[in-house]
Amino acid sequence: MTTIAVLADPPREGFVLPELPETSPLSASEATELYAAMLKDTFLAAANSGGELLVNYRPDDQIPDEYEGAGSSEEELRALAEEALDDVSDVRFEVQVGETFSGRAGNTATHLLEEEGVTSVAIVDGTAPMLTRKEIDSAAMKLRRSEVVLGPADDGRLYYLGATGTIDFDDVYTVPELETATHRAVDAGHDVDYLPSMTSVVTGEDLRSLIPLLNARIAAERIVPVNTASYLHELGVRVEERDGERKLVR
C-alpha cells in the first residue's frame, strides 16, 4: 500500500498560488479558494484509492507573520479534509520537517520508507486536480516494477514523485524537476517509470490548459475533480481567442 503524502499549505490569501493572480483574471482570494478546491479533490482521490492519505502540513513557525491565519495550519487543513471526506478517522495529519520543499519531501519520504517501513510513498502538492484515484492506483502498480515513478507536469515540473527506495532528495525539486528527480533515481540504481503528463496549476498559463480539459470532460459526461470544476464554473473563467491569442477571460 502506498502512503500518499500531500505536502499542503493552509489556504491563506497571498501565501498559496502567489503567481496566479498576477497571470490570470483571478484575484488573490479566488486563487486561494481554487487552491483549497484542488486540495480537497486531492484528498478525495487519495482517500478513495488503495493507498493511505497523509496530510503533511507546514508548521506555523515556518509561515511568515503576514500570512497568519485564524487557526493553526493543522486546524485549517483538518477542516478542509473534513469538508472533502465523509470520514477523516483514517487520515494521518503530520507536521512537515525541513526548510525547503525538497527538504520537506525528502524527510517525509525517508522517514516513511526507513523508519516506518512502508512499502511505497508518493509525494504530491495538491495542485494537479486531474490526479484521480485511477492514476494513484496506476502509479501504485508501476511502483511494484520500478523503484521510482514520476508524474510530469508542464515546464519540466512534477506533480507526483513515488518511490519504494530512497534517493538523494537534497534539492531534488531543482528546475527542471523531472530531469533532476530522474537523475537522482538513476544515480541510486533505481528503475524509473512515468505517469501521463498532467497540468499542475501554478500560473495563468496552467489554468488556461486545465479549463478546456475540464469543460470537455463535463460535456462528455466523464469524471472530473468536482470541487475544482465546480469552483471554476462558478467563477465563469473560460478560454477564448482574443487578437489571435488564447486567453483566459471572465
Short mmCIF file of N, CA, C and O in Angstrom, two decimals, residues 22 26 38 42 49 82 95 130 167 187 192 207 236 238:
data_model
loop_
_atom_site.label_atom_id
_atom_site.label_comp_id
_atom_site.label_asym_id
_atom_site.label_seq_id
_atom_site.Cartn_x
_atom_site.Cartn_y
_atom_site.Cartn_z
N GLU A 22 -1.32 37.22 -10.59
CA GLU A 22 -0.52 38.08 -11.46
C GLU A 22 -0.61 37.67 -12.92
O GLU A 22 -0.29 38.47 -13.81
N LEU A 26 -7.96 35.83 -12.04
CA LEU A 26 -8.35 35.53 -10.67
C LEU A 26 -7.72 36.52 -9.69
O LEU A 26 -6.56 36.90 -9.84
N MET A 38 -8.67 22.45 -5.07
CA MET A 38 -7.77 21.43 -5.62
C MET A 38 -7.26 20.51 -4.52
O MET A 38 -7.12 19.29 -4.73
N THR A 42 -7.68 16.45 -4.22
CA THR A 42 -6.53 15.57 -3.99
C THR A 42 -6.76 14.68 -2.79
O THR A 42 -6.46 13.47 -2.82
N SER A 49 -8.44 5.89 -3.00
CA SER A 49 -7.52 4.96 -3.66
C SER A 49 -7.21 3.79 -2.74
O SER A 49 -7.72 3.70 -1.63
N GLU A 82 -12.15 17.54 6.34
CA GLU A 82 -13.49 17.19 6.81
C GLU A 82 -14.57 17.64 5.83
O GLU A 82 -15.61 16.99 5.71
N VAL A 95 3.19 17.02 10.84
CA VAL A 95 3.88 18.26 10.52
C VAL A 95 5.06 17.98 9.59
O VAL A 95 5.70 16.93 9.68
N MET A 130 -6.36 16.76 -11.71
CA MET A 130 -6.70 15.60 -12.53
C MET A 130 -6.03 14.33 -12.03
O MET A 130 -6.19 13.26 -12.62
N ILE A 167 16.26 8.07 -2.46
CA ILE A 167 17.18 8.69 -3.39
C ILE A 167 17.80 9.89 -2.67
O ILE A 167 17.45 10.19 -1.53
N ASP A 187 20.98 7.56 -10.45
CA ASP A 187 22.22 7.54 -9.67
C ASP A 187 22.14 6.57 -8.49
O ASP A 187 23.16 6.02 -8.05
N VAL A 192 13.12 3.70 -13.35
CA VAL A 192 12.20 4.83 -13.32
C VAL A 192 11.07 4.61 -14.32
O VAL A 192 11.32 4.19 -15.45
N LEU A 207 -3.66 27.31 -15.83
CA LEU A 207 -5.11 27.33 -15.75
C LEU A 207 -5.73 27.33 -17.15
O LEU A 207 -6.77 26.71 -17.38
N GLY A 236 -16.75 31.49 -13.69
CA GLY A 236 -17.03 31.86 -15.07
C GLY A 236 -15.78 32.12 -15.90
O GLY A 236 -15.81 32.89 -16.86
N ARG A 238 -13.07 31.15 -18.63
CA ARG A 238 -13.03 30.31 -19.81
C ARG A 238 -11.89 30.77 -20.71
O ARG A 238 -11.28 31.79 -20.47
#
